[in-house]
Amino acid sequence: MAKILIVGNPSSPLIRQRGLIGQLDGHEIFWFSAVRAELPEVQAFGLPAIFSKSFLARAVLEPLLLMHAIRLIKPDLIHVHYASKGFSAIPLARFHPLVVSTMGSDIAPTVAYRGIYAPFIKYLLDHADRITTKSLFMDETLLEIGDFAHKIERVTWGIDLNHFVLDRSTKELRKEWSIPEKEFVFFDPRAARPLYNKHLILQAFAEYLKQADIPATLLVAEFNADKKYLSQLKDLAREMNVMHKVRFIKDIPPDNMADYLSLADIVISIPSSDGFPQTLYEAMACGSFLIVSNMPQYQHVFEDGITAKFVEGDDVDSIVDGLVWAVSHSKVRQRARALGREYVELHANRQTQNELVNQMYADLIEVRG
């Protein structure tokens, strides 16, 4: 049994799940984060609560407390989730073996990899023994930062294929949201923030209702909402007189996401920038057809007009055309349903991905030993 120190945000359900993978192989997990983690069988370290919300206090104290935690724990391996760690990159870079899992936004020059953060991110990546990525696009982004090809390990993290399945019963959910039987359902499951272009989806949906013969309802997730932006979205729906056809969904417990994805005939994801979200794997596993932005990270996975429909994510007319096209091509959607399920079983099986991570740990710890 090894001692593994996780450095990551425990408020993220995905990072919580990923950070505990080592427990499956009997490893002892320790956790360092600004806000102290409260997780089963995990010894947590972090900032005193009084400092955790102060940017300045975190910038100064976090590296010092992290060094103290490393000395105290004497871990066999450190795994950092999300490469942007500010000054904490300095003590982290001194330790080996070091694994850094990139998320997408942390290495994107349009999001986190810029300004004062960029040199610290590069410093951490330079000193990592392994860098995990979820896609070929992320590999290419990394290689623009540095010569990391020999360090890259493909880990998609996967999804629970026993939970995200085809043909889940959605009768009660349809009834709960007052969606008429057999009415078409569009679903935008991404965070309620400007990055995800929900306002453009709303505008396109309003135009779709004017053009199309097939009635539809749009589900809009309010996940991780920017309150001002969310308020603007609701005002926009009222102004366009489509509020009666839109359902804003405040809370979707993780266990219920599969039901919403199964209810959706079409899932829409058109962010301005992205990595490759688990939500898309989940949608594919549940048989939803996808409308996505025409971006390289999606082009590596989907085939336009076969397994998804590409649109220009910043162009309402293109999104409208995508909605109309997808609704009218039922045979394409049926084929994509089978192909999507096949893809996730091959590339995004959580059990297989967990085994890959633990094998990576074993290999690195063996070399260190």
Coordinates of C-alpha atoms in Angstrom, one line a residue:
M1 CA 0.0 0.0 0.0
A2 CA 1.4 3.4 -1.0
K3 CA 0.6 6.9 0.3
I4 CA -0.8 9.1 -2.4
L5 CA -1.3 12.9 -2.0
I6 CA -4.0 14.4 -4.1
V7 CA -3.9 18.1 -4.8
G8 CA -7.2 19.3 -6.3
N9 CA -10.6 21.0 -5.6
P10 CA -12.8 18.6 -3.6
S11 CA -15.9 20.6 -4.4
S12 CA -15.8 19.1 -7.9
P13 CA -17.6 15.7 -8.0
L14 CA -15.4 14.6 -10.8
I15 CA -12.2 15.5 -9.0
R16 CA -13.5 13.8 -5.9
Q17 CA -14.2 10.6 -7.8
R18 CA -10.8 10.7 -9.6
G19 CA -8.8 11.5 -6.5
L20 CA -10.1 8.4 -4.7
I21 CA -9.2 5.9 -7.5
G22 CA -6.1 4.8 -5.6
Q23 CA -8.3 3.4 -2.8
L24 CA -9.5 0.8 -5.3
D25 CA -6.0 -0.7 -5.2
G26 CA -5.7 -0.3 -1.4
H27 CA -3.6 2.9 -1.4
E28 CA -3.9 5.4 1.4
I29 CA -5.2 8.8 0.1
F30 CA -4.2 12.1 1.5
W31 CA -5.7 15.4 0.2
F32 CA -4.5 19.0 0.0
S33 CA -6.8 21.8 -1.1
A34 CA -7.5 25.4 -0.1
V35 CA -10.9 24.3 1.3
R36 CA -10.3 21.2 3.4
A37 CA -11.8 18.0 1.9
E38 CA -14.3 16.0 3.8
L39 CA -14.0 12.5 2.2
P40 CA -14.3 9.0 3.6
E41 CA -11.0 7.4 4.8
V42 CA -9.0 10.5 3.6
Q43 CA -6.7 12.6 5.8
A44 CA -7.2 16.2 4.6
F45 CA -5.0 19.2 4.7
G46 CA -5.8 22.8 3.8
L47 CA -6.0 26.4 4.8
P48 CA -7.8 27.6 7.9
A49 CA -11.3 28.5 6.9
I50 CA -10.7 32.2 7.7
F51 CA -8.2 32.4 4.9
S52 CA -9.6 30.0 2.3
K53 CA -11.7 32.7 0.6
S54 CA -9.0 35.3 0.4
F55 CA -7.1 35.3 -2.9
L56 CA -4.0 37.0 -1.4
A57 CA -4.0 34.7 1.6
R58 CA -4.3 31.6 -0.6
A59 CA -1.5 32.8 -2.9
V60 CA 0.9 33.2 0.0
L61 CA -0.1 30.5 2.5
E62 CA -1.1 27.6 0.2
P63 CA 2.5 26.9 -1.0
L64 CA 3.8 27.0 2.6
L65 CA 1.1 24.7 4.0
L66 CA 1.5 22.4 1.0
M67 CA 5.3 22.0 1.8
H68 CA 4.4 21.3 5.4
A69 CA 1.9 18.6 4.3
I70 CA 4.4 17.0 2.0
R71 CA 7.0 16.8 4.8
L72 CA 4.4 15.4 7.2
I73 CA 2.9 12.8 4.9
K74 CA 6.1 11.7 3.0
P75 CA 3.9 10.5 0.1
D76 CA 5.0 7.9 -2.4
L77 CA 3.3 9.9 -5.2
I78 CA 1.6 13.2 -5.7
H79 CA -1.2 13.6 -8.2
V80 CA -2.3 17.1 -9.1
H81 CA -5.7 17.7 -10.7
Y82 CA -5.8 20.9 -12.8
A83 CA -2.4 22.3 -13.8
S84 CA -3.0 25.9 -12.7
K85 CA -1.8 26.0 -9.1
G86 CA -0.1 29.4 -8.9
F87 CA 2.9 29.5 -6.5
S88 CA 2.1 26.0 -5.3
A89 CA 3.8 24.8 -8.5
I90 CA 7.2 25.5 -6.9
P91 CA 7.0 23.0 -4.0
L92 CA 5.1 20.5 -6.2
A93 CA 7.8 20.5 -8.9
R94 CA 10.4 19.4 -6.4
F95 CA 8.6 16.2 -5.7
H96 CA 8.8 12.9 -7.7
P97 CA 6.9 11.0 -8.9
L98 CA 4.5 13.7 -9.9
V99 CA 1.4 13.2 -12.0
V100 CA -0.5 16.3 -13.4
S101 CA -3.9 15.8 -14.9
T102 CA -4.9 18.6 -17.3
M103 CA -8.5 19.5 -17.7
G104 CA -8.5 21.5 -20.9
S105 CA -9.2 25.0 -19.7
D106 CA -6.0 25.0 -17.6
I107 CA -3.8 24.7 -20.7
A108 CA -5.9 26.7 -23.1
P109 CA -4.3 30.1 -24.0
T110 CA -7.8 31.7 -24.2
V111 CA -8.7 30.6 -20.6
A112 CA -6.1 29.9 -17.9
Y113 CA -2.8 29.5 -19.7
R114 CA -2.0 33.2 -20.0
G115 CA -0.7 36.2 -18.0
I116 CA 1.0 35.5 -14.7
Y117 CA -0.4 31.9 -14.5
A118 CA 1.3 30.6 -17.7
P119 CA 4.9 30.4 -16.4
F120 CA 3.8 28.5 -13.3
I121 CA 1.7 26.1 -15.3
K122 CA 4.6 25.4 -17.6
Y123 CA 7.0 25.0 -14.7
L124 CA 4.7 22.4 -13.2
L125 CA 4.3 20.5 -16.5
D126 CA 8.1 20.7 -17.1
H127 CA 8.7 18.8 -13.8
A128 CA 5.9 16.3 -14.0
D129 CA 6.7 12.6 -14.6
R130 CA 3.3 12.0 -16.2
I131 CA 0.7 14.3 -17.7
T132 CA -2.7 12.9 -18.3
T133 CA -5.0 14.2 -21.1
K134 CA -8.4 13.3 -22.3
S135 CA -8.0 13.8 -26.0
L136 CA -5.7 14.2 -29.0
F137 CA -6.7 17.9 -29.1
M138 CA -5.4 18.3 -25.5
D139 CA -2.1 16.5 -26.6
E140 CA -1.7 19.1 -29.4
T141 CA -2.4 22.0 -27.0
L142 CA 0.2 20.6 -24.5
L143 CA 2.8 20.3 -27.3
E144 CA 2.4 24.0 -28.1
I145 CA 3.5 24.7 -24.5
G146 CA 6.5 22.3 -24.3
D147 CA 8.1 19.0 -25.4
F148 CA 5.9 16.8 -23.3
A149 CA 5.2 14.0 -25.8
H150 CA 7.1 11.4 -23.7
K151 CA 5.1 12.2 -20.6
I152 CA 1.6 12.2 -22.0
E153 CA -0.8 9.4 -20.8
R154 CA -4.3 9.1 -22.2
V155 CA -6.9 8.9 -19.4
T156 CA -10.5 9.7 -20.3
W157 CA -11.6 8.9 -16.8
G158 CA -14.7 7.3 -18.2
I159 CA -18.2 7.0 -17.0
D160 CA -20.3 4.4 -15.2
L161 CA -21.6 2.3 -18.1
N162 CA -24.0 0.4 -15.8
H163 CA -25.7 3.7 -14.9
F164 CA -25.6 5.6 -18.2
V165 CA -27.5 3.1 -20.3
L166 CA -29.8 3.1 -23.3
D167 CA -33.6 3.0 -22.9
R168 CA -34.0 4.3 -19.3
S169 CA -37.6 5.0 -18.4
T170 CA -38.3 8.7 -18.6
K171 CA -42.1 8.7 -18.3
E172 CA -42.1 10.2 -14.8
L173 CA -39.5 12.9 -15.7
R174 CA -41.5 13.9 -18.8
K175 CA -44.6 14.2 -16.5
E176 CA -42.7 16.1 -13.9
W177 CA -41.7 18.8 -16.4
S178 CA -45.1 18.8 -18.2
I179 CA -43.6 17.8 -21.5
P180 CA -46.3 16.3 -23.8
E181 CA -46.0 12.7 -24.8
K182 CA -43.7 12.1 -27.8
E183 CA -42.8 15.8 -28.0
F184 CA -39.2 16.4 -29.1
V185 CA -36.7 17.3 -26.3
F186 CA -33.6 19.4 -26.7
F187 CA -31.2 19.5 -23.7
D188 CA -28.4 22.0 -22.9
P189 CA -26.6 20.4 -19.9
R190 CA -23.6 22.7 -19.7
A191 CA -22.9 25.3 -17.0
A192 CA -25.0 28.5 -17.0
R193 CA -22.1 30.7 -17.9
P194 CA -21.4 32.9 -21.0
L195 CA -18.6 30.5 -22.1
Y196 CA -21.3 27.9 -23.0
N197 CA -23.4 30.2 -25.3
K198 CA -26.7 29.3 -23.8
H199 CA -28.1 32.6 -25.0
L200 CA -27.4 31.6 -28.6
I201 CA -29.1 28.2 -28.0
L202 CA -32.2 30.0 -26.7
Q203 CA -32.2 32.3 -29.8
A204 CA -31.8 29.4 -32.1
F205 CA -34.6 27.5 -30.3
A206 CA -37.0 30.4 -30.7
E207 CA -36.2 30.5 -34.4
Y208 CA -36.6 26.7 -34.6
L209 CA -40.1 27.0 -33.2
K210 CA -41.1 29.5 -35.9
Q211 CA -39.7 27.3 -38.7
A212 CA -40.2 23.7 -37.8
D213 CA -43.3 21.5 -38.0
I214 CA -42.3 19.3 -35.1
P215 CA -42.9 20.8 -31.7
A216 CA -40.2 20.7 -29.1
T217 CA -39.2 21.6 -25.5
L218 CA -35.8 22.9 -24.5
L219 CA -34.3 21.9 -21.1
V220 CA -31.6 24.3 -19.8
A221 CA -29.4 23.3 -16.9
E222 CA -28.6 25.9 -14.3
F223 CA -25.5 24.1 -13.2
N224 CA -22.7 26.3 -11.7
A225 CA -24.6 29.4 -12.7
D226 CA -23.4 32.9 -13.1
K227 CA -26.4 34.6 -11.5
K228 CA -26.4 37.7 -13.7
Y229 CA -26.1 35.6 -16.9
L230 CA -28.8 33.2 -15.8
S231 CA -31.2 36.1 -15.1
Q232 CA -30.4 37.4 -18.6
L233 CA -31.2 34.0 -20.1
K234 CA -34.6 33.9 -18.4
D235 CA -35.3 37.5 -19.5
L236 CA -34.4 36.5 -23.0
A237 CA -36.7 33.6 -23.0
R238 CA -39.6 35.9 -21.9
E239 CA -38.7 38.5 -24.5
M240 CA -38.8 35.9 -27.3
N241 CA -42.1 34.5 -26.0
V242 CA -40.7 30.9 -25.6
M243 CA -40.7 30.6 -21.8
H244 CA -43.6 28.2 -22.0
K245 CA -41.4 25.8 -24.1
V246 CA -38.3 26.2 -22.0
R247 CA -37.6 24.4 -18.7
F248 CA -34.8 25.9 -16.6
I249 CA -33.6 23.1 -14.3
K250 CA -32.0 24.3 -11.1
D251 CA -30.6 21.2 -9.6
I252 CA -29.8 17.9 -11.3
P253 CA -28.3 15.4 -8.8
P254 CA -25.5 13.4 -10.4
D255 CA -27.5 10.2 -10.1
N256 CA -30.4 11.8 -12.1
M257 CA -28.3 13.1 -15.0
A258 CA -28.7 9.8 -16.9
D259 CA -32.5 10.3 -16.8
Y260 CA -32.3 13.8 -18.4
L261 CA -29.9 12.6 -21.1
S262 CA -32.2 9.7 -21.9
L263 CA -35.2 12.0 -22.1
A264 CA -33.3 14.3 -24.5
D265 CA -33.6 13.4 -28.2
I266 CA -30.8 15.9 -28.8
V267 CA -28.1 17.3 -26.5
I268 CA -26.5 20.6 -27.5
S269 CA -23.0 21.7 -26.5
I270 CA -21.6 24.8 -28.2
P271 CA -19.1 26.4 -25.9
S272 CA -16.5 29.0 -27.2
S273 CA -13.8 26.8 -25.7
D274 CA -13.7 23.3 -24.3
G275 CA -11.7 20.2 -23.4
F276 CA -13.9 17.2 -23.8
P277 CA -16.5 17.0 -21.0
Q278 CA -17.7 13.8 -19.4
T279 CA -21.3 15.0 -20.2
L280 CA -20.8 14.2 -23.9
Y281 CA -19.7 10.6 -23.1
E282 CA -22.7 10.3 -20.8
A283 CA -25.0 11.6 -23.6
M284 CA -23.6 9.1 -26.1
A285 CA -24.0 6.2 -23.6
C286 CA -27.6 7.1 -23.1
G287 CA -28.3 7.4 -26.8
S288 CA -28.8 11.1 -27.2
F289 CA -27.8 12.7 -30.6
L290 CA -25.3 15.5 -30.2
I291 CA -25.1 19.0 -31.8
V292 CA -21.7 20.4 -31.1
S293 CA -19.5 23.3 -32.0
N294 CA -17.3 22.8 -35.0
M295 CA -14.0 22.7 -33.0
P296 CA -11.0 20.4 -33.2
Q297 CA -11.6 18.8 -29.8
Y298 CA -14.9 17.5 -31.1
Q299 CA -13.7 16.7 -34.6
H300 CA -11.3 14.1 -33.2
V301 CA -14.2 12.2 -31.7
F302 CA -17.3 12.8 -33.9
E303 CA -18.1 12.5 -37.6
D304 CA -20.3 15.3 -38.9
G305 CA -23.6 14.1 -40.1
I306 CA -22.9 10.6 -38.8
T307 CA -22.3 10.6 -35.0
A308 CA -23.1 14.2 -34.4
K309 CA -24.0 17.5 -36.2
F310 CA -21.4 20.2 -36.3
V311 CA -22.5 23.8 -36.1
E312 CA -20.8 27.2 -35.9
G313 CA -21.3 27.8 -32.2
D314 CA -21.2 31.6 -32.5
D315 CA -23.8 31.7 -35.4
V316 CA -27.5 31.5 -34.5
D317 CA -28.4 30.6 -38.1
S318 CA -26.0 27.7 -38.1
I319 CA -27.4 26.4 -34.8
V320 CA -31.0 26.7 -36.2
D321 CA -30.0 24.7 -39.3
G322 CA -28.4 22.1 -37.0
L323 CA -31.5 21.7 -35.0
V324 CA -33.8 21.4 -38.0
W325 CA -31.4 19.0 -39.7
A326 CA -31.0 16.7 -36.6
V327 CA -34.8 16.6 -36.0
S328 CA -35.5 15.7 -39.7
H329 CA -32.8 12.9 -39.9
S330 CA -34.2 10.2 -37.7
K331 CA -32.2 7.4 -39.4
V332 CA -28.9 9.2 -38.7
R333 CA -29.9 9.6 -35.1
Q334 CA -30.7 5.9 -34.7
R335 CA -27.3 4.9 -36.2
A336 CA -25.5 7.5 -34.1
R337 CA -27.2 6.0 -31.0
A338 CA -25.6 2.6 -31.7
L339 CA -22.2 4.1 -32.7
G340 CA -22.1 6.4 -29.7
R341 CA -22.7 3.6 -27.3
E342 CA -20.0 1.5 -29.0
Y343 CA -17.5 4.4 -28.8
V344 CA -17.9 4.9 -25.0
E345 CA -17.7 1.2 -24.3
L346 CA -14.4 1.2 -26.0
H347 CA -12.9 4.6 -24.9
A348 CA -14.8 5.7 -21.8
N349 CA -15.4 2.7 -19.5
R350 CA -14.7 4.0 -16.0
Q351 CA -13.7 0.6 -14.7
T352 CA -11.0 0.3 -17.4
Q353 CA -9.8 3.8 -16.9
N354 CA -9.5 3.3 -13.1
E355 CA -7.3 0.3 -13.8
L356 CA -5.1 2.4 -16.2
V357 CA -4.7 5.1 -13.5
N358 CA -3.7 2.5 -10.8
Q359 CA -1.3 0.8 -13.2
M360 CA 0.3 4.2 -13.8
Y361 CA 0.7 4.7 -10.1
A362 CA 2.2 1.3 -9.7
D363 CA 4.7 1.8 -12.5
L364 CA 5.8 5.2 -11.1
I365 CA 6.1 4.1 -7.5
E366 CA 8.1 1.0 -8.6
V367 CA 10.6 3.2 -10.4
R368 CA 10.9 5.5 -7.4
G369 CA 11.4 2.5 -5.0

